[in-house]
């Protein structure tokens, strides 16, 4: 069993990205993993945007990401780019924070043209944070969220992610 973190840039739980996050979270839990959810929208915005690591909620969020065995990053795509709040959180992480962990990118958007955001925006950001085990993610059109085809694609992504997980050595104090 791995400790997994889902970073959600969904504007609400009922938004398409929120529904995708719920589905993937359930699939990962069913596979026996401990899953924590970090709703970026719930973090104190001013502290997040000013990179105030002294804020206890921001410090706890960064710490929880750094201690996870694997990371799922879910974002809506607006104008062919990921959520600014997701970017703000990832900017708080050390340069190589994602090295040695499986990372699963997920995105939702209103147009198939936004699929390019996965390869040309999100993947370079993950690489800049040291991600060396990026699992092939999924882009789901907003209108397809909740469909059987989208559910099957998300379950396949969760399976790929689970297969890519490797146990991390933890410091014992």
Short mmCIF file of N, CA and C in Angstrom, two decimals:
data_model
loop_
_atom_site.label_atom_id
_atom_site.label_comp_id
_atom_site.label_asym_id
_atom_site.label_seq_id
_atom_site.Cartn_x
_atom_site.Cartn_y
_atom_site.Cartn_z
N UNK A 1 0.84 -1.17 0.00
CA UNK A 1 0.00 0.00 0.00
C UNK A 1 0.89 1.24 0.00
N UNK A 2 0.59 2.16 -0.88
CA UNK A 2 1.34 3.40 -0.99
C UNK A 2 0.52 4.57 -0.48
N UNK A 3 1.23 5.59 -0.02
CA UNK A 3 0.59 6.85 0.37
C UNK A 3 0.61 7.76 -0.86
N UNK A 4 -0.57 8.06 -1.37
CA UNK A 4 -0.69 8.84 -2.59
C UNK A 4 -1.33 10.18 -2.31
N UNK A 5 -0.93 11.18 -3.07
CA UNK A 5 -1.48 12.53 -2.95
C UNK A 5 -2.10 12.92 -4.27
N UNK A 6 -3.35 13.37 -4.22
CA UNK A 6 -3.99 13.93 -5.40
C UNK A 6 -4.05 15.44 -5.19
N UNK A 7 -3.41 16.16 -6.08
CA UNK A 7 -3.47 17.62 -6.09
C UNK A 7 -4.55 18.01 -7.07
N UNK A 8 -5.60 18.64 -6.57
CA UNK A 8 -6.74 18.98 -7.42
C UNK A 8 -6.84 20.48 -7.62
N UNK A 9 -6.87 20.87 -8.88
CA UNK A 9 -7.10 22.27 -9.23
C UNK A 9 -8.54 22.53 -9.59
N UNK A 10 -9.43 21.60 -9.27
CA UNK A 10 -10.85 21.75 -9.59
C UNK A 10 -11.45 22.95 -8.87
N UNK A 11 -12.26 23.72 -9.57
CA UNK A 11 -12.92 24.85 -8.90
C UNK A 11 -13.99 24.42 -7.91
N UNK A 12 -14.50 23.19 -8.04
CA UNK A 12 -15.47 22.64 -7.08
C UNK A 12 -15.46 21.12 -7.23
N UNK A 13 -16.05 20.43 -6.27
CA UNK A 13 -16.10 18.97 -6.34
C UNK A 13 -17.00 18.50 -7.47
N UNK A 14 -18.00 19.33 -7.84
CA UNK A 14 -18.92 18.92 -8.90
C UNK A 14 -18.46 19.36 -10.29
N UNK A 15 -17.39 20.14 -10.37
CA UNK A 15 -16.84 20.54 -11.67
C UNK A 15 -16.25 19.29 -12.35
N UNK A 16 -16.09 19.33 -13.67
CA UNK A 16 -15.55 18.15 -14.36
C UNK A 16 -14.25 17.61 -13.74
N UNK A 17 -13.32 18.48 -13.40
CA UNK A 17 -12.07 18.00 -12.80
C UNK A 17 -12.33 17.37 -11.44
N UNK A 18 -13.25 17.92 -10.68
CA UNK A 18 -13.60 17.34 -9.38
C UNK A 18 -14.18 15.95 -9.52
N UNK A 19 -15.01 15.74 -10.53
CA UNK A 19 -15.59 14.42 -10.78
C UNK A 19 -14.50 13.43 -11.18
N UNK A 20 -13.57 13.87 -12.02
CA UNK A 20 -12.44 13.01 -12.43
C UNK A 20 -11.60 12.64 -11.21
N UNK A 21 -11.33 13.61 -10.36
CA UNK A 21 -10.55 13.36 -9.14
C UNK A 21 -11.25 12.32 -8.26
N UNK A 22 -12.55 12.46 -8.09
CA UNK A 22 -13.30 11.49 -7.27
C UNK A 22 -13.20 10.09 -7.85
N UNK A 23 -13.33 9.98 -9.16
CA UNK A 23 -13.29 8.66 -9.80
C UNK A 23 -11.91 8.02 -9.63
N UNK A 24 -10.86 8.77 -9.88
CA UNK A 24 -9.50 8.22 -9.76
C UNK A 24 -9.19 7.90 -8.30
N UNK A 25 -9.62 8.75 -7.39
CA UNK A 25 -9.41 8.50 -5.97
C UNK A 25 -10.04 7.18 -5.54
N UNK A 26 -11.27 6.96 -5.98
CA UNK A 26 -11.96 5.70 -5.65
C UNK A 26 -11.22 4.50 -6.23
N UNK A 27 -10.75 4.63 -7.47
CA UNK A 27 -10.03 3.52 -8.11
C UNK A 27 -8.74 3.20 -7.35
N UNK A 28 -8.03 4.24 -6.92
CA UNK A 28 -6.77 4.02 -6.19
C UNK A 28 -7.02 3.42 -4.81
N UNK A 29 -8.07 3.88 -4.15
CA UNK A 29 -8.43 3.30 -2.84
C UNK A 29 -8.82 1.83 -3.00
N UNK A 30 -9.57 1.54 -4.06
CA UNK A 30 -9.99 0.15 -4.30
C UNK A 30 -8.78 -0.74 -4.55
N UNK A 31 -7.70 -0.16 -5.06
CA UNK A 31 -6.47 -0.92 -5.29
C UNK A 31 -5.65 -1.06 -4.01
N UNK A 32 -6.14 -0.52 -2.90
CA UNK A 32 -5.49 -0.70 -1.61
C UNK A 32 -4.57 0.42 -1.16
N UNK A 33 -4.59 1.54 -1.84
CA UNK A 33 -3.70 2.65 -1.50
C UNK A 33 -4.37 3.63 -0.54
N UNK A 34 -3.55 4.29 0.24
CA UNK A 34 -4.02 5.39 1.08
C UNK A 34 -3.95 6.65 0.21
N UNK A 35 -5.08 7.32 0.05
CA UNK A 35 -5.15 8.47 -0.85
C UNK A 35 -5.53 9.71 -0.06
N UNK A 36 -4.72 10.76 -0.19
CA UNK A 36 -5.03 12.06 0.40
C UNK A 36 -5.34 13.03 -0.73
N UNK A 37 -6.26 13.94 -0.46
CA UNK A 37 -6.65 14.92 -1.46
C UNK A 37 -6.24 16.30 -1.00
N UNK A 38 -5.57 17.02 -1.87
CA UNK A 38 -5.18 18.40 -1.61
C UNK A 38 -5.93 19.28 -2.60
N UNK A 39 -7.00 19.92 -2.12
CA UNK A 39 -7.76 20.87 -2.94
C UNK A 39 -7.03 22.20 -2.89
N UNK A 40 -6.39 22.57 -3.97
CA UNK A 40 -5.59 23.79 -3.98
C UNK A 40 -6.47 25.01 -3.71
N UNK A 41 -7.73 24.95 -4.17
CA UNK A 41 -8.63 26.09 -3.97
C UNK A 41 -8.92 26.35 -2.48
N UNK A 42 -8.70 25.35 -1.63
CA UNK A 42 -8.96 25.50 -0.20
C UNK A 42 -7.80 26.13 0.55
N UNK A 43 -6.65 26.24 -0.09
CA UNK A 43 -5.49 26.86 0.56
C UNK A 43 -5.67 28.37 0.63
N UNK A 44 -5.05 29.02 1.60
CA UNK A 44 -5.16 30.48 1.68
C UNK A 44 -4.51 31.12 0.44
N UNK A 45 -5.33 31.75 -0.37
CA UNK A 45 -4.88 32.26 -1.67
C UNK A 45 -3.73 33.23 -1.57
N UNK A 46 -3.81 34.19 -0.67
CA UNK A 46 -2.76 35.19 -0.56
C UNK A 46 -1.42 34.52 -0.20
N UNK A 47 -1.44 33.61 0.75
CA UNK A 47 -0.21 32.91 1.14
C UNK A 47 0.32 32.05 0.01
N UNK A 48 -0.59 31.41 -0.73
CA UNK A 48 -0.19 30.58 -1.86
C UNK A 48 0.48 31.43 -2.94
N UNK A 49 -0.15 32.53 -3.29
CA UNK A 49 0.35 33.35 -4.39
C UNK A 49 1.59 34.16 -4.01
N UNK A 50 1.77 34.42 -2.72
CA UNK A 50 2.98 35.14 -2.30
C UNK A 50 4.07 34.18 -1.82
N UNK A 51 3.82 32.89 -2.00
CA UNK A 51 4.78 31.84 -1.64
C UNK A 51 5.21 31.93 -0.18
N UNK A 52 4.22 32.13 0.69
CA UNK A 52 4.48 32.27 2.12
C UNK A 52 4.54 30.88 2.77
N UNK A 53 5.73 30.32 2.81
CA UNK A 53 5.92 29.00 3.40
C UNK A 53 5.81 29.02 4.92
N UNK A 54 5.71 30.20 5.52
CA UNK A 54 5.52 30.28 6.97
C UNK A 54 4.06 30.06 7.35
N UNK A 55 3.15 30.20 6.37
CA UNK A 55 1.73 29.94 6.63
C UNK A 55 1.58 28.45 6.95
N UNK A 56 0.97 28.10 8.08
CA UNK A 56 0.88 26.69 8.48
C UNK A 56 0.16 25.81 7.46
N UNK A 57 -0.87 26.33 6.81
CA UNK A 57 -1.59 25.52 5.82
C UNK A 57 -0.74 25.28 4.57
N UNK A 58 0.00 26.28 4.16
CA UNK A 58 0.88 26.13 3.00
C UNK A 58 2.01 25.17 3.34
N UNK A 59 2.62 25.34 4.51
CA UNK A 59 3.71 24.45 4.93
C UNK A 59 3.23 23.01 5.02
N UNK A 60 2.03 22.80 5.55
CA UNK A 60 1.48 21.44 5.67
C UNK A 60 1.21 20.85 4.28
N UNK A 61 0.71 21.67 3.36
CA UNK A 61 0.44 21.19 2.00
C UNK A 61 1.73 20.75 1.31
N UNK A 62 2.75 21.58 1.40
CA UNK A 62 4.04 21.25 0.78
C UNK A 62 4.61 19.99 1.42
N UNK A 63 4.56 19.90 2.72
CA UNK A 63 5.08 18.73 3.43
C UNK A 63 4.35 17.46 3.01
N UNK A 64 3.03 17.54 2.86
CA UNK A 64 2.27 16.34 2.48
C UNK A 64 2.60 15.90 1.06
N UNK A 65 2.84 16.84 0.17
CA UNK A 65 3.23 16.48 -1.20
C UNK A 65 4.60 15.81 -1.17
N UNK A 66 5.53 16.39 -0.40
CA UNK A 66 6.89 15.85 -0.36
C UNK A 66 6.97 14.47 0.28
N UNK A 67 6.00 14.13 1.12
CA UNK A 67 6.05 12.82 1.79
C UNK A 67 5.27 11.73 1.05
N UNK A 68 4.57 12.08 -0.01
CA UNK A 68 3.76 11.10 -0.74
C UNK A 68 4.64 10.19 -1.60
N UNK A 69 4.19 8.95 -1.76
CA UNK A 69 4.89 7.99 -2.61
C UNK A 69 4.63 8.24 -4.09
N UNK A 70 3.47 8.76 -4.38
CA UNK A 70 3.08 9.06 -5.76
C UNK A 70 2.15 10.25 -5.76
N UNK A 71 2.15 10.97 -6.88
CA UNK A 71 1.38 12.21 -6.97
C UNK A 71 0.49 12.16 -8.22
N UNK A 72 -0.79 12.48 -8.02
CA UNK A 72 -1.71 12.69 -9.13
C UNK A 72 -1.95 14.19 -9.19
N UNK A 73 -1.81 14.77 -10.37
CA UNK A 73 -2.05 16.21 -10.53
C UNK A 73 -3.20 16.36 -11.51
N UNK A 74 -4.30 16.91 -11.02
CA UNK A 74 -5.50 17.08 -11.83
C UNK A 74 -5.82 18.56 -11.98
N UNK A 75 -6.01 18.97 -13.22
CA UNK A 75 -6.26 20.38 -13.47
C UNK A 75 -7.25 20.57 -14.61
N UNK A 76 -8.11 21.56 -14.45
CA UNK A 76 -8.88 21.97 -15.63
C UNK A 76 -7.93 22.71 -16.56
N UNK A 77 -8.25 22.70 -17.83
CA UNK A 77 -7.45 23.44 -18.80
C UNK A 77 -8.27 24.65 -19.25
N UNK A 78 -7.66 25.80 -19.07
CA UNK A 78 -8.27 27.06 -19.50
C UNK A 78 -7.33 27.70 -20.51
N UNK A 79 -7.85 28.01 -21.68
CA UNK A 79 -7.04 28.67 -22.70
C UNK A 79 -5.71 27.95 -22.93
N UNK A 80 -5.80 26.64 -23.02
CA UNK A 80 -4.67 25.76 -23.31
C UNK A 80 -3.58 25.76 -22.25
N UNK A 81 -3.94 26.05 -21.00
CA UNK A 81 -2.97 26.01 -19.90
C UNK A 81 -3.65 25.44 -18.65
N UNK A 82 -2.84 24.83 -17.79
CA UNK A 82 -3.33 24.28 -16.54
C UNK A 82 -3.76 25.42 -15.60
N UNK A 83 -4.36 25.06 -14.50
CA UNK A 83 -4.83 26.01 -13.50
C UNK A 83 -3.67 26.79 -12.88
N UNK A 84 -3.84 28.08 -12.73
CA UNK A 84 -2.82 28.91 -12.09
C UNK A 84 -2.60 28.53 -10.63
N UNK A 85 -3.64 28.07 -9.94
CA UNK A 85 -3.47 27.66 -8.55
C UNK A 85 -2.60 26.40 -8.46
N UNK A 86 -2.78 25.48 -9.39
CA UNK A 86 -1.93 24.29 -9.41
C UNK A 86 -0.48 24.71 -9.64
N UNK A 87 -0.27 25.60 -10.58
CA UNK A 87 1.08 26.10 -10.87
C UNK A 87 1.67 26.77 -9.63
N UNK A 88 0.88 27.58 -8.94
CA UNK A 88 1.38 28.27 -7.74
C UNK A 88 1.82 27.26 -6.68
N UNK A 89 1.06 26.18 -6.49
CA UNK A 89 1.46 25.17 -5.51
C UNK A 89 2.73 24.46 -5.95
N UNK A 90 2.80 24.05 -7.21
CA UNK A 90 3.99 23.35 -7.69
C UNK A 90 5.23 24.23 -7.62
N UNK A 91 5.05 25.54 -7.78
CA UNK A 91 6.18 26.47 -7.67
C UNK A 91 6.78 26.49 -6.26
N UNK A 92 6.00 26.11 -5.26
CA UNK A 92 6.49 26.09 -3.88
C UNK A 92 7.37 24.88 -3.58
N UNK A 93 7.31 23.88 -4.44
CA UNK A 93 8.09 22.66 -4.20
C UNK A 93 9.54 22.88 -4.59
N UNK A 94 10.45 22.21 -3.90
CA UNK A 94 11.87 22.28 -4.30
C UNK A 94 12.04 21.82 -5.75
N UNK A 95 13.17 22.21 -6.34
CA UNK A 95 13.41 21.97 -7.76
C UNK A 95 13.25 20.52 -8.18
N UNK A 96 13.73 19.58 -7.43
CA UNK A 96 13.66 18.16 -7.81
C UNK A 96 12.70 17.38 -6.91
N UNK A 97 11.66 18.03 -6.45
CA UNK A 97 10.73 17.43 -5.50
C UNK A 97 10.02 16.19 -6.02
N UNK A 98 9.83 16.08 -7.32
CA UNK A 98 9.08 14.95 -7.87
C UNK A 98 9.96 13.81 -8.37
N UNK A 99 11.26 13.94 -8.19
CA UNK A 99 12.19 12.90 -8.64
C UNK A 99 11.92 11.60 -7.88
N UNK A 100 11.91 10.50 -8.61
CA UNK A 100 11.78 9.19 -7.99
C UNK A 100 10.37 8.82 -7.60
N UNK A 101 9.39 9.58 -8.00
CA UNK A 101 7.99 9.25 -7.68
C UNK A 101 7.19 9.15 -8.96
N UNK A 102 6.24 8.26 -8.95
CA UNK A 102 5.31 8.20 -10.08
C UNK A 102 4.41 9.44 -10.01
N UNK A 103 4.18 10.04 -11.16
CA UNK A 103 3.32 11.21 -11.26
C UNK A 103 2.31 10.94 -12.37
N UNK A 104 1.03 11.13 -12.05
CA UNK A 104 -0.04 10.93 -13.03
C UNK A 104 -0.72 12.26 -13.30
N UNK A 105 -0.56 12.81 -14.51
CA UNK A 105 -1.28 14.05 -14.84
C UNK A 105 -2.68 13.74 -15.40
N UNK A 106 -3.65 14.50 -14.95
CA UNK A 106 -5.02 14.40 -15.45
C UNK A 106 -5.50 15.80 -15.78
N UNK A 107 -6.28 15.91 -16.83
CA UNK A 107 -6.80 17.23 -17.20
C UNK A 107 -8.19 17.09 -17.80
N UNK A 108 -8.96 18.15 -17.65
CA UNK A 108 -10.27 18.24 -18.28
C UNK A 108 -10.33 19.56 -19.03
N UNK A 109 -11.16 19.58 -20.06
CA UNK A 109 -11.31 20.82 -20.81
C UNK A 109 -12.49 20.76 -21.75
N UNK A 110 -12.86 21.91 -22.24
CA UNK A 110 -14.05 22.03 -23.08
C UNK A 110 -13.82 21.74 -24.54
N UNK A 111 -12.58 21.59 -24.97
CA UNK A 111 -12.29 21.38 -26.38
C UNK A 111 -11.15 20.39 -26.53
N UNK A 112 -11.24 19.56 -27.55
CA UNK A 112 -10.18 18.59 -27.82
C UNK A 112 -8.85 19.30 -28.09
N UNK A 113 -8.93 20.55 -28.57
CA UNK A 113 -7.71 21.33 -28.83
C UNK A 113 -6.90 21.59 -27.57
N UNK A 114 -7.55 21.52 -26.40
CA UNK A 114 -6.83 21.77 -25.14
C UNK A 114 -5.97 20.59 -24.72
N UNK A 115 -6.09 19.48 -25.43
CA UNK A 115 -5.26 18.31 -25.14
C UNK A 115 -3.78 18.66 -25.18
N UNK A 116 -3.40 19.62 -26.00
CA UNK A 116 -1.99 20.00 -26.12
C UNK A 116 -1.43 20.52 -24.80
N UNK A 117 -2.30 20.97 -23.91
CA UNK A 117 -1.84 21.48 -22.61
C UNK A 117 -1.10 20.40 -21.83
N UNK A 118 -1.48 19.15 -22.03
CA UNK A 118 -0.80 18.05 -21.32
C UNK A 118 0.67 17.98 -21.74
N UNK A 119 0.92 17.97 -23.05
CA UNK A 119 2.28 17.79 -23.55
C UNK A 119 3.11 19.07 -23.55
N UNK A 120 2.48 20.19 -23.81
CA UNK A 120 3.24 21.42 -24.01
C UNK A 120 3.21 22.39 -22.83
N UNK A 121 2.43 22.09 -21.82
CA UNK A 121 2.41 22.95 -20.63
C UNK A 121 2.66 22.15 -19.35
N UNK A 122 1.84 21.13 -19.11
CA UNK A 122 1.94 20.40 -17.85
C UNK A 122 3.20 19.53 -17.77
N UNK A 123 3.52 18.78 -18.81
CA UNK A 123 4.70 17.92 -18.77
C UNK A 123 6.00 18.70 -18.55
N UNK A 124 6.22 19.84 -19.23
CA UNK A 124 7.43 20.61 -18.95
C UNK A 124 7.49 21.12 -17.50
N UNK A 125 6.35 21.49 -16.94
CA UNK A 125 6.32 21.94 -15.55
C UNK A 125 6.73 20.79 -14.62
N UNK A 126 6.19 19.61 -14.88
CA UNK A 126 6.54 18.44 -14.06
C UNK A 126 8.03 18.11 -14.20
N UNK A 127 8.55 18.20 -15.41
CA UNK A 127 9.98 17.93 -15.64
C UNK A 127 10.84 18.94 -14.88
N UNK A 128 10.40 20.18 -14.83
CA UNK A 128 11.16 21.20 -14.10
C UNK A 128 11.20 20.91 -12.60
N UNK A 129 10.24 20.16 -12.11
CA UNK A 129 10.21 19.76 -10.71
C UNK A 129 10.81 18.38 -10.49
N UNK A 130 11.52 17.87 -11.50
CA UNK A 130 12.27 16.64 -11.36
C UNK A 130 11.51 15.37 -11.67
N UNK A 131 10.28 15.47 -12.14
CA UNK A 131 9.49 14.26 -12.41
C UNK A 131 10.18 13.41 -13.47
N UNK A 132 10.57 12.22 -13.08
CA UNK A 132 11.25 11.32 -14.01
C UNK A 132 10.44 10.05 -14.24
N UNK A 133 9.25 9.96 -13.64
CA UNK A 133 8.37 8.81 -13.82
C UNK A 133 6.95 9.29 -14.09
N UNK A 134 6.78 10.07 -15.14
CA UNK A 134 5.46 10.59 -15.48
C UNK A 134 4.71 9.49 -16.24
N UNK A 135 3.62 9.05 -15.66
CA UNK A 135 2.77 8.02 -16.24
C UNK A 135 1.88 8.69 -17.29
N UNK A 136 1.59 7.98 -18.37
CA UNK A 136 0.69 8.55 -19.38
C UNK A 136 -0.65 8.86 -18.73
N UNK A 137 -1.00 10.13 -18.76
CA UNK A 137 -2.22 10.60 -18.12
C UNK A 137 -3.42 10.55 -19.04
N UNK A 138 -4.46 11.24 -18.62
CA UNK A 138 -5.69 11.30 -19.40
C UNK A 138 -6.19 12.73 -19.47
N UNK A 139 -6.70 13.08 -20.64
CA UNK A 139 -7.42 14.33 -20.85
C UNK A 139 -8.86 13.92 -21.15
N UNK A 140 -9.80 14.48 -20.40
CA UNK A 140 -11.21 14.14 -20.57
C UNK A 140 -11.97 15.41 -20.94
N UNK A 141 -12.68 15.34 -22.05
CA UNK A 141 -13.53 16.46 -22.43
C UNK A 141 -14.61 16.65 -21.37
N UNK A 142 -14.90 17.90 -21.05
CA UNK A 142 -15.91 18.19 -20.03
C UNK A 142 -17.21 17.43 -20.29
N UNK A 143 -17.65 17.41 -21.56
CA UNK A 143 -18.94 16.78 -21.86
C UNK A 143 -18.89 15.26 -21.72
N UNK A 144 -17.69 14.67 -21.66
CA UNK A 144 -17.56 13.22 -21.53
C UNK A 144 -17.36 12.75 -20.10
N UNK A 145 -17.13 13.69 -19.18
CA UNK A 145 -16.93 13.31 -17.78
C UNK A 145 -18.16 12.55 -17.29
N UNK A 146 -17.92 11.42 -16.68
CA UNK A 146 -19.02 10.59 -16.17
C UNK A 146 -19.49 9.54 -17.16
N UNK A 147 -19.01 9.59 -18.39
CA UNK A 147 -19.40 8.59 -19.39
C UNK A 147 -18.67 7.28 -19.12
N UNK A 148 -19.22 6.17 -19.59
CA UNK A 148 -18.52 4.89 -19.42
C UNK A 148 -17.13 4.88 -20.06
N UNK A 149 -16.98 5.53 -21.21
CA UNK A 149 -15.66 5.56 -21.87
C UNK A 149 -14.66 6.34 -21.04
N UNK A 150 -15.07 7.47 -20.48
CA UNK A 150 -14.16 8.26 -19.63
C UNK A 150 -13.82 7.48 -18.37
N UNK A 151 -14.80 6.83 -17.77
CA UNK A 151 -14.56 6.03 -16.57
C UNK A 151 -13.53 4.93 -16.85
N UNK A 152 -13.67 4.27 -17.98
CA UNK A 152 -12.73 3.19 -18.34
C UNK A 152 -11.33 3.76 -18.56
N UNK A 153 -11.23 4.91 -19.21
CA UNK A 153 -9.93 5.53 -19.46
C UNK A 153 -9.27 5.94 -18.15
N UNK A 154 -10.06 6.46 -17.21
CA UNK A 154 -9.51 6.89 -15.92
C UNK A 154 -9.08 5.69 -15.08
N UNK A 155 -9.83 4.61 -15.15
CA UNK A 155 -9.44 3.40 -14.42
C UNK A 155 -8.16 2.82 -15.00
N UNK A 156 -8.01 2.88 -16.33
CA UNK A 156 -6.78 2.41 -16.96
C UNK A 156 -5.61 3.28 -16.53
N UNK A 157 -5.83 4.60 -16.44
CA UNK A 157 -4.77 5.50 -15.99
C UNK A 157 -4.38 5.19 -14.55
N UNK A 158 -5.37 4.93 -13.70
CA UNK A 158 -5.09 4.58 -12.30
C UNK A 158 -4.29 3.28 -12.23
N UNK A 159 -4.61 2.32 -13.09
CA UNK A 159 -3.86 1.05 -13.14
C UNK A 159 -2.42 1.29 -13.58
N UNK A 160 -2.21 2.12 -14.61
CA UNK A 160 -0.85 2.43 -15.06
C UNK A 160 -0.06 3.10 -13.94
N UNK A 161 -0.73 4.01 -13.24
CA UNK A 161 -0.09 4.72 -12.13
C UNK A 161 0.29 3.75 -11.03
N UNK A 162 -0.62 2.88 -10.65
CA UNK A 162 -0.35 1.89 -9.60
C UNK A 162 0.83 0.99 -9.98
N UNK A 163 0.89 0.61 -11.25
CA UNK A 163 1.99 -0.24 -11.71
C UNK A 163 3.33 0.47 -11.66
N UNK A 164 3.31 1.79 -11.77
CA UNK A 164 4.55 2.57 -11.78
C UNK A 164 5.06 2.91 -10.38
N UNK A 165 4.24 2.70 -9.37
CA UNK A 165 4.63 3.05 -8.00
C UNK A 165 5.76 2.16 -7.52
N UNK A 166 6.72 2.77 -6.88
CA UNK A 166 7.79 2.03 -6.23
C UNK A 166 7.85 2.49 -4.79
N UNK A 167 8.08 1.58 -3.87
CA UNK A 167 8.15 1.98 -2.47
C UNK A 167 9.29 2.95 -2.24
N UNK A 168 9.03 3.98 -1.47
CA UNK A 168 10.06 4.95 -1.14
C UNK A 168 10.59 4.65 0.24
N UNK A 169 11.87 4.84 0.43
CA UNK A 169 12.46 4.67 1.75
C UNK A 169 12.09 5.87 2.59
N UNK A 170 11.64 5.61 3.79
CA UNK A 170 11.26 6.69 4.70
C UNK A 170 12.28 6.80 5.81
N UNK A 171 12.54 8.03 6.22
CA UNK A 171 13.45 8.24 7.34
C UNK A 171 12.76 7.83 8.63
N UNK A 172 13.47 7.12 9.44
CA UNK A 172 12.96 6.73 10.74
C UNK A 172 13.67 7.58 11.78
N UNK A 173 12.86 8.29 12.59
CA UNK A 173 13.51 9.15 13.59
C UNK A 173 13.48 8.57 14.96
#
